[in-house]
Amino acid sequence: MKPFPVFEKLAIQIDRAVGCFVYDQSGQAYLDMYGGHAVIAVGHTHPHVVDSTLRQLNKIGFYSNTIYNDLQNKLADQLGLISGYVDYGVFFSNSGAEANENALKLASFVTGRKKVLSFSNAFHGRTSGTVSATDITSIRAAVNDNRHYFFTPFNEPSSLRKQLETEEYCALIMEPIQGVGGIHVASAAFLQEIRQICTTTGTMLILDEIQSGYGRTGKFFAHQHAGIKGDLITVAKGIANGLPMAATLISPDITPVMGQLGTTFGGNHLACAAAIAVLEVIRDEKLMDNAAKIGTFLMEELQGMTGIAEVRGRGLMIGVEFDTDIRQLRHELLFGEKIFTGYAGAYTLRLLPPLCFTKKHAQIFLRSLKKLLLKNDQYSPHHSYQI
């Protein structure tokens, strides 16, 4: 038997990792500007997370949700305090897609409605409901052809208002900063108008903070820059620094009903121990402040570089857009400069480093990028090349 080959693989085998660096089997270090899709929130193999996880594993790693697990209560308390959602409930699960599925189900249970409104270029997951809310037709199978899901332009309220005023939608689901879609930031005015429209029309507002949350933008959640709250907020990625875990934050206005949601592995002892340690590191090392400071520095430096068309994002969630295909640039950054980056489409570098990323780390990346851009004019809009 072999792994089913559905992901393109880079020709690198990572053997170990520390902080903001990963190392291949030969010991070569690579600066990690991507954090494994924004998963490594507090740095690779952070000692406190490792120690907390190992201590828990030596006691008990898992038992089902048929028993009382005080670690869930401790994690819920700490998550409420650091996020500012102390009066909300939380349901723990295993992945971002599952967190969004739970949010969509709850929205429909509460309102009794079927329709869901999502946005152009949205990405919410690959499971049945979430892929229907994802604006990528190539990953949607015939079985996912769900006529209850509709799309509206991002950062454009007029179409959205008309659709929600029908009062047929159980939920509007959105990323405050679109990740896979290219690091597009919802304006504060747009988010505030969305909140008002959802409240007026009885539509549940689901804020997908799976990639943009957990301190990445300088606040715990990206939507908090606009001063709004969601009815349901979903998190995953950095929640346990690499262990599979996710959560759905649930408004106190939503009454829990036994049996509506369920999970086998969600909220297990091991994942909760890791997630508690992550929150402690974020708090004690002031990583949200660091993300804001270093993100601002990075974006200001990138905006001054010749060859870059646009810089978008907030904190350590940054999209760097070029006028030409970036595949060769990413190849040279990885294999020549030993720097991991992500991408969104053919023209945008996606930068999602650990929140402990420093100015020194940023300068390594900026020097390498500037060197490649100045080396020749291959990334100018007038140059064509073959990869």
CSV table of C-alpha atoms in Angstrom, one decimal:
chain,number,residue,atom,x,y,z
A,1,MET,CA,0.0,0.0,0.0
A,2,LYS,CA,1.1,3.6,-0.8
A,3,PRO,CA,-0.1,7.0,0.3
A,4,PHE,CA,-2.8,8.3,-2.1
A,5,PRO,CA,-1.0,10.9,-4.2
A,6,VAL,CA,-3.3,13.9,-4.0
A,7,PHE,CA,-0.8,16.5,-2.8
A,8,GLU,CA,2.2,17.8,-4.7
A,9,LYS,CA,5.3,17.2,-2.7
A,10,LEU,CA,8.5,19.3,-2.4
A,11,ALA,CA,11.7,17.2,-2.8
A,12,ILE,CA,12.7,17.8,0.9
A,13,GLN,CA,12.4,15.5,3.8
A,14,ILE,CA,12.2,17.4,7.1
A,15,ASP,CA,13.9,15.6,9.9
A,16,ARG,CA,13.5,18.0,12.9
A,17,ALA,CA,12.5,21.6,13.7
A,18,VAL,CA,13.2,24.3,16.3
A,19,GLY,CA,11.6,27.7,16.6
A,20,CYS,CA,11.3,29.3,13.2
A,21,PHE,CA,13.6,26.8,11.5
A,22,VAL,CA,13.2,23.3,10.0
A,23,TYR,CA,16.1,21.0,9.2
A,24,ASP,CA,16.4,18.3,6.5
A,25,GLN,CA,18.0,14.9,6.8
A,26,SER,CA,21.4,16.4,6.0
A,27,GLY,CA,21.1,19.0,8.7
A,28,GLN,CA,20.5,21.9,6.3
A,29,ALA,CA,18.4,24.7,8.0
A,30,TYR,CA,15.4,26.3,6.3
A,31,LEU,CA,13.7,29.5,7.6
A,32,ASP,CA,10.0,28.7,8.0
A,33,MET,CA,7.9,31.5,6.6
A,34,TYR,CA,4.8,29.3,6.3
A,35,GLY,CA,4.5,27.4,9.6
A,36,GLY,CA,2.9,24.4,7.9
A,37,HIS,CA,-0.2,26.4,6.8
A,38,ALA,CA,-0.1,28.7,9.8
A,39,VAL,CA,-0.2,25.7,12.2
A,40,ILE,CA,3.0,26.3,14.1
A,41,ALA,CA,1.8,29.2,16.3
A,42,VAL,CA,4.4,29.4,19.0
A,43,GLY,CA,7.4,27.9,17.1
A,44,HIS,CA,8.5,24.4,16.4
A,45,THR,CA,9.0,22.1,19.3
A,46,HIS,CA,8.5,24.8,21.9
A,47,PRO,CA,9.8,23.4,25.2
A,48,HIS,CA,6.7,24.3,27.2
A,49,VAL,CA,4.4,22.7,24.7
A,50,VAL,CA,6.6,19.6,24.3
A,51,ASP,CA,6.9,19.2,28.1
A,52,SER,CA,3.2,19.7,28.7
A,53,THR,CA,2.3,17.2,26.0
A,54,LEU,CA,4.7,14.6,27.2
A,55,ARG,CA,3.6,14.9,30.8
A,56,GLN,CA,0.0,14.4,29.7
A,57,LEU,CA,0.8,11.5,27.4
A,58,ASN,CA,2.5,9.7,30.3
A,59,LYS,CA,-0.7,10.1,32.3
A,60,ILE,CA,-3.5,9.5,29.8
A,61,GLY,CA,-3.6,10.5,26.1
A,62,PHE,CA,-7.2,9.7,25.3
A,63,TYR,CA,-10.6,8.6,26.6
A,64,SER,CA,-13.9,9.3,25.0
A,65,ASN,CA,-16.3,12.1,25.8
A,66,THR,CA,-18.4,9.8,27.9
A,67,ILE,CA,-16.3,10.8,30.9
A,68,TYR,CA,-15.5,14.1,32.6
A,69,ASN,CA,-12.3,15.8,31.4
A,70,ASP,CA,-11.3,18.8,33.5
A,71,LEU,CA,-8.7,19.7,30.9
A,72,GLN,CA,-11.6,20.8,28.6
A,73,ASN,CA,-12.8,23.1,31.2
A,74,LYS,CA,-9.4,24.6,31.9
A,75,LEU,CA,-8.8,25.1,28.1
A,76,ALA,CA,-12.3,26.7,27.7
A,77,ASP,CA,-11.6,29.1,30.6
A,78,GLN,CA,-8.3,30.2,29.2
A,79,LEU,CA,-9.5,30.5,25.6
A,80,GLY,CA,-12.4,32.6,26.8
A,81,LEU,CA,-10.1,34.9,28.8
A,82,ILE,CA,-7.5,35.5,26.1
A,83,SER,CA,-10.1,35.8,23.3
A,84,GLY,CA,-12.5,38.1,25.1
A,85,TYR,CA,-15.4,35.6,24.6
A,86,VAL,CA,-15.7,34.6,28.3
A,87,ASP,CA,-19.5,34.1,28.1
A,88,TYR,CA,-19.5,31.9,25.0
A,89,GLY,CA,-19.6,28.1,24.9
A,90,VAL,CA,-17.0,26.0,23.0
A,91,PHE,CA,-17.2,22.7,21.3
A,92,PHE,CA,-13.8,21.0,20.6
A,93,SER,CA,-13.2,18.9,17.5
A,94,ASN,CA,-10.3,17.8,15.3
A,95,SER,CA,-10.0,20.0,12.2
A,96,GLY,CA,-11.0,23.4,10.8
A,97,ALA,CA,-13.4,21.8,8.4
A,98,GLU,CA,-15.1,20.0,11.3
A,99,ALA,CA,-15.3,23.2,13.3
A,100,ASN,CA,-17.0,24.9,10.3
A,101,GLU,CA,-19.4,21.9,9.8
A,102,ASN,CA,-20.5,22.2,13.4
A,103,ALA,CA,-21.0,25.9,13.0
A,104,LEU,CA,-23.1,25.4,9.9
A,105,LYS,CA,-25.2,22.7,11.6
A,106,LEU,CA,-25.9,24.8,14.6
A,107,ALA,CA,-26.9,27.8,12.5
A,108,SER,CA,-29.4,25.7,10.7
A,109,PHE,CA,-30.7,24.1,13.9
A,110,VAL,CA,-31.2,27.5,15.6
A,111,THR,CA,-32.8,29.3,12.6
A,112,GLY,CA,-34.6,26.4,10.9
A,113,ARG,CA,-33.3,27.7,7.6
A,114,LYS,CA,-31.4,25.9,4.8
A,115,LYS,CA,-29.5,28.5,2.8
A,116,VAL,CA,-25.9,29.5,3.4
A,117,LEU,CA,-24.2,32.6,2.0
A,118,SER,CA,-20.4,32.6,1.4
A,119,PHE,CA,-18.0,34.8,-0.5
A,120,SER,CA,-16.1,34.7,-3.8
A,121,ASN,CA,-12.7,33.2,-3.3
A,122,ALA,CA,-13.7,31.7,0.0
A,123,PHE,CA,-12.1,28.6,1.5
A,124,HIS,CA,-13.8,26.8,4.4
A,125,GLY,CA,-12.7,23.2,4.1
A,126,ARG,CA,-13.0,20.0,2.1
A,127,THR,CA,-15.8,18.2,3.9
A,128,SER,CA,-19.4,18.1,2.5
A,129,GLY,CA,-20.8,21.3,3.9
A,130,THR,CA,-17.6,23.3,4.0
A,131,VAL,CA,-16.6,22.5,0.4
A,132,SER,CA,-20.0,23.6,-0.7
A,133,ALA,CA,-19.2,27.0,0.9
A,134,THR,CA,-15.7,27.0,-0.8
A,135,ASP,CA,-15.4,28.9,-4.0
A,136,ILE,CA,-13.2,26.3,-5.8
A,137,THR,CA,-15.2,24.1,-8.1
A,138,SER,CA,-12.4,21.8,-8.8
A,139,ILE,CA,-12.5,20.3,-5.3
A,140,ARG,CA,-16.3,20.0,-5.2
A,141,ALA,CA,-17.6,16.5,-6.3
A,142,ALA,CA,-21.0,15.8,-7.6
A,143,VAL,CA,-22.1,14.6,-4.2
A,144,ASN,CA,-21.2,18.1,-2.9
A,145,ASP,CA,-23.5,19.9,-5.4
A,146,ASN,CA,-25.6,21.6,-2.7
A,147,ARG,CA,-28.2,24.0,-3.9
A,148,HIS,CA,-28.5,25.6,-0.5
A,149,TYR,CA,-25.1,27.4,-0.9
A,150,PHE,CA,-24.6,30.7,-2.6
A,151,PHE,CA,-21.7,33.2,-3.1
A,152,THR,CA,-21.5,37.0,-3.0
A,153,PRO,CA,-18.6,39.4,-3.8
A,154,PHE,CA,-16.1,40.0,-1.0
A,155,ASN,CA,-16.0,43.6,0.5
A,156,GLU,CA,-19.2,44.5,-1.4
A,157,PRO,CA,-22.3,44.8,0.9
A,158,SER,CA,-25.1,45.6,-1.6
A,159,SER,CA,-25.6,42.1,-3.1
A,160,LEU,CA,-25.2,40.6,0.4
A,161,ARG,CA,-27.8,42.8,1.9
A,162,LYS,CA,-30.4,41.9,-0.8
A,163,GLN,CA,-29.8,38.2,-0.3
A,164,LEU,CA,-30.0,38.2,3.5
A,165,GLU,CA,-33.1,40.4,3.5
A,166,THR,CA,-35.0,37.5,2.1
A,167,GLU,CA,-34.6,35.9,5.6
A,168,GLU,CA,-34.0,32.5,4.0
A,169,TYR,CA,-30.3,32.1,5.1
A,170,CYS,CA,-29.4,30.4,8.3
A,171,ALA,CA,-25.8,31.7,8.1
A,172,LEU,CA,-23.3,33.9,6.5
A,173,ILE,CA,-19.9,32.3,6.7
A,174,MET,CA,-16.8,34.4,6.1
A,175,GLU,CA,-13.0,34.7,6.7
A,176,PRO,CA,-12.2,38.1,8.0
A,177,ILE,CA,-9.0,37.7,6.0
A,178,GLN,CA,-9.2,35.3,3.1
A,179,GLY,CA,-6.2,32.9,3.2
A,180,VAL,CA,-6.3,30.5,0.3
A,181,GLY,CA,-8.1,33.2,-1.7
A,182,GLY,CA,-5.1,35.5,-1.6
A,183,ILE,CA,-4.8,37.3,1.8
A,184,HIS,CA,-7.7,39.7,1.1
A,185,VAL,CA,-8.7,41.7,4.2
A,186,ALA,CA,-12.3,42.6,5.0
A,187,SER,CA,-12.6,46.2,5.8
A,188,ALA,CA,-13.8,47.3,9.2
A,189,ALA,CA,-16.7,49.1,7.7
A,190,PHE,CA,-17.7,45.9,5.7
A,191,LEU,CA,-17.5,43.7,8.8
A,192,GLN,CA,-19.5,46.2,10.8
A,193,GLU,CA,-22.2,46.4,8.1
A,194,ILE,CA,-22.3,42.6,7.9
A,195,ARG,CA,-22.8,42.3,11.7
A,196,GLN,CA,-25.7,44.8,11.5
A,197,ILE,CA,-27.4,43.0,8.5
A,198,CYS,CA,-27.1,39.6,10.1
A,199,THR,CA,-28.6,40.9,13.3
A,200,THR,CA,-31.5,42.6,11.5
A,201,THR,CA,-32.3,39.5,9.3
A,202,GLY,CA,-31.8,36.8,12.0
A,203,THR,CA,-28.9,35.3,10.2
A,204,MET,CA,-26.1,33.6,12.1
A,205,LEU,CA,-22.7,35.2,11.5
A,206,ILE,CA,-20.0,32.5,11.3
A,207,LEU,CA,-16.5,34.0,11.5
A,208,ASP,CA,-14.0,31.5,10.1
A,209,GLU,CA,-10.8,32.4,12.0
A,210,ILE,CA,-9.1,29.1,11.3
A,211,GLN,CA,-6.1,30.8,9.6
A,212,SER,CA,-6.4,34.4,10.7
A,213,GLY,CA,-7.1,33.7,14.4
A,214,TYR,CA,-5.0,32.8,17.4
A,215,GLY,CA,-3.1,36.0,17.6
A,216,ARG,CA,-1.8,36.0,14.1
A,217,THR,CA,-3.0,39.5,13.3
A,218,GLY,CA,-2.0,41.2,16.5
A,219,LYS,CA,-5.4,40.6,18.1
A,220,PHE,CA,-6.6,37.2,19.1
A,221,PHE,CA,-9.1,37.3,16.2
A,222,ALA,CA,-8.8,39.3,13.0
A,223,HIS,CA,-12.5,40.4,13.3
A,224,GLN,CA,-11.7,42.1,16.6
A,225,HIS,CA,-9.9,44.9,14.6
A,226,ALA,CA,-13.4,45.9,13.5
A,227,GLY,CA,-14.9,45.8,17.0
A,228,ILE,CA,-17.6,43.1,16.2
A,229,LYS,CA,-18.5,39.7,17.5
A,230,GLY,CA,-19.7,36.6,15.7
A,231,ASP,CA,-22.5,34.3,16.6
A,232,LEU,CA,-20.2,31.4,15.9
A,233,ILE,CA,-16.4,31.6,15.6
A,234,THR,CA,-14.2,28.7,14.3
A,235,VAL,CA,-10.6,28.1,15.1
A,236,ALA,CA,-8.0,25.4,14.3
A,237,LYS,CA,-4.5,25.6,12.8
A,238,GLY,CA,-2.4,27.1,15.6
A,239,ILE,CA,-4.6,25.9,18.5
A,240,ALA,CA,-2.4,23.0,19.5
A,241,ASN,CA,0.8,23.8,17.6
A,242,GLY,CA,0.6,20.8,15.3
A,243,LEU,CA,-1.7,18.3,17.1
A,244,PRO,CA,-5.0,17.8,15.4
A,245,MET,CA,-7.5,20.0,17.1
A,246,ALA,CA,-10.2,22.7,16.5
A,247,ALA,CA,-13.0,24.5,18.2
A,248,THR,CA,-16.3,26.2,17.6
A,249,LEU,CA,-17.1,29.1,19.8
A,250,ILE,CA,-20.8,29.4,20.4
A,251,SER,CA,-22.9,32.4,21.4
A,252,PRO,CA,-24.6,32.3,24.8
A,253,ASP,CA,-27.9,33.0,22.9
A,254,ILE,CA,-27.6,29.5,21.4
A,255,THR,CA,-29.1,26.8,23.7
A,256,PRO,CA,-27.2,23.5,23.7
A,257,VAL,CA,-29.3,20.4,22.8
A,258,MET,CA,-28.0,17.0,23.8
A,259,GLY,CA,-26.9,14.9,20.8
A,260,GLN,CA,-26.9,17.7,18.2
A,261,LEU,CA,-23.1,17.6,18.0
A,262,GLY,CA,-20.7,14.8,18.7
A,263,THR,CA,-17.1,13.7,18.4
A,264,THR,CA,-14.9,10.8,19.3
A,265,PHE,CA,-11.4,12.4,19.4
A,266,GLY,CA,-12.4,16.0,19.8
A,267,GLY,CA,-11.2,17.6,23.1
A,268,ASN,CA,-9.1,14.6,24.1
A,269,HIS,CA,-6.6,14.8,27.0
A,270,LEU,CA,-3.5,15.1,24.9
A,271,ALA,CA,-4.8,17.8,22.5
A,272,CYS,CA,-6.2,19.8,25.4
A,273,ALA,CA,-2.9,19.7,27.2
A,274,ALA,CA,-1.0,21.0,24.1
A,275,ALA,CA,-3.7,23.7,23.5
A,276,ILE,CA,-3.5,25.0,27.1
A,277,ALA,CA,0.3,25.2,26.8
A,278,VAL,CA,0.0,27.1,23.5
A,279,LEU,CA,-2.2,29.7,25.1
A,280,GLU,CA,0.2,30.1,28.0
A,281,VAL,CA,3.1,30.7,25.6
A,282,ILE,CA,1.1,33.2,23.6
A,283,ARG,CA,0.3,35.1,26.8
A,284,ASP,CA,3.6,34.8,28.6
A,285,GLU,CA,5.8,35.6,25.6
A,286,LYS,CA,3.4,38.4,24.4
A,287,LEU,CA,3.3,36.8,20.9
A,288,MET,CA,0.3,38.9,19.8
A,289,ASP,CA,2.2,42.1,20.3
A,290,ASN,CA,5.2,40.5,18.5
A,291,ALA,CA,3.0,39.5,15.5
A,292,ALA,CA,1.7,43.1,15.2
A,293,LYS,CA,5.2,44.6,15.5
A,294,ILE,CA,7.1,42.3,13.2
A,295,GLY,CA,4.2,42.1,10.7
A,296,THR,CA,4.2,45.9,10.4
A,297,PHE,CA,7.9,45.9,9.9
A,298,LEU,CA,7.7,43.2,7.2
A,299,MET,CA,4.9,44.8,5.3
A,300,GLU,CA,6.5,48.3,5.3
A,301,GLU,CA,9.8,46.8,4.0
A,302,LEU,CA,8.0,44.8,1.3
A,303,GLN,CA,6.0,47.8,0.1
A,304,GLY,CA,9.2,49.6,-0.7
A,305,MET,CA,10.6,46.8,-2.9
A,306,THR,CA,10.8,47.2,-6.7
A,307,GLY,CA,9.0,44.3,-8.4
A,308,ILE,CA,6.2,43.9,-5.9
A,309,ALA,CA,2.8,44.9,-7.1
A,310,GLU,CA,0.9,44.8,-3.8
A,311,VAL,CA,1.3,43.8,-0.1
A,312,ARG,CA,-1.9,42.8,1.7
A,313,GLY,CA,-2.6,41.4,5.2
A,314,ARG,CA,-2.3,42.2,8.9
A,315,GLY,CA,0.3,41.1,11.5
A,316,LEU,CA,2.0,37.8,10.4
A,317,MET,CA,-0.6,37.0,7.8
A,318,ILE,CA,0.8,38.6,4.7
A,319,GLY,CA,0.2,38.3,0.9
A,320,VAL,CA,2.8,39.6,-1.5
A,321,GLU,CA,1.5,39.9,-5.0
A,322,PHE,CA,3.6,40.0,-8.1
A,323,ASP,CA,2.7,40.8,-11.7
A,324,THR,CA,4.1,37.5,-13.0
A,325,ASP,CA,3.9,33.8,-12.0
A,326,ILE,CA,5.8,33.2,-8.7
A,327,ARG,CA,6.7,29.5,-9.1
A,328,GLN,CA,10.3,30.2,-10.1
A,329,LEU,CA,10.6,32.7,-7.3
A,330,ARG,CA,9.4,30.3,-4.7
A,331,HIS,CA,11.7,27.6,-6.1
A,332,GLU,CA,14.7,29.9,-5.8
A,333,LEU,CA,13.7,31.0,-2.3
A,334,LEU,CA,13.4,27.4,-1.1
A,335,PHE,CA,16.3,25.6,-2.9
A,336,GLY,CA,18.6,28.6,-3.2
A,337,GLU,CA,17.9,30.7,-0.2
A,338,LYS,CA,16.6,27.9,2.1
A,339,ILE,CA,13.3,29.7,2.9
A,340,PHE,CA,9.9,28.1,3.0
A,341,THR,CA,7.0,30.2,1.7
A,342,GLY,CA,3.4,29.5,0.8
A,343,TYR,CA,1.3,30.7,-2.1
A,344,ALA,CA,-2.2,31.8,-3.0
A,345,GLY,CA,-2.8,31.3,-6.8
A,346,ALA,CA,-0.1,31.9,-9.3
A,347,TYR,CA,0.9,35.5,-8.3
A,348,THR,CA,0.9,35.8,-4.5
A,349,LEU,CA,3.4,34.6,-1.9
A,350,ARG,CA,1.6,33.7,1.3
A,351,LEU,CA,3.6,34.3,4.5
A,352,LEU,CA,2.4,32.7,7.7
A,353,PRO,CA,5.5,32.3,10.0
A,354,PRO,CA,5.3,31.3,13.7
A,355,LEU,CA,4.2,34.1,16.0
A,356,CYS,CA,7.7,34.1,17.6
A,357,PHE,CA,9.2,35.3,14.3
A,358,THR,CA,11.7,38.1,15.0
A,359,LYS,CA,13.1,41.1,13.2
A,360,LYS,CA,16.3,39.2,12.6
A,361,HIS,CA,14.3,36.4,10.9
A,362,ALA,CA,12.4,39.0,8.8
A,363,GLN,CA,15.7,40.6,7.7
A,364,ILE,CA,17.0,37.2,6.5
A,365,PHE,CA,13.9,36.8,4.3
A,366,LEU,CA,14.0,40.4,3.1
A,367,ARG,CA,17.7,40.2,2.1
A,368,SER,CA,17.1,37.0,0.2
A,369,LEU,CA,14.0,38.3,-1.6
A,370,LYS,CA,15.6,41.6,-2.5
A,371,LYS,CA,18.6,39.7,-3.9
A,372,LEU,CA,16.4,37.6,-6.1
A,373,LEU,CA,14.4,40.5,-7.3
A,374,LEU,CA,17.5,42.6,-8.2
A,375,LYS,CA,19.4,39.7,-9.7
A,376,ASN,CA,17.7,40.3,-13.0
A,377,ASP,CA,14.4,41.5,-14.3
A,378,GLN,CA,12.8,38.1,-14.6
A,379,TYR,CA,10.0,39.1,-12.2
A,380,SER,CA,9.1,42.3,-14.0
A,381,PRO,CA,5.8,42.3,-15.8
A,382,HIS,CA,7.5,42.5,-19.2
A,383,HIS,CA,9.5,39.4,-18.8
A,384,SER,CA,8.3,35.9,-19.9
A,385,TYR,CA,10.1,32.7,-18.8
A,386,GLN,CA,9.6,29.0,-18.7
A,387,ILE,CA,9.6,26.9,-15.6
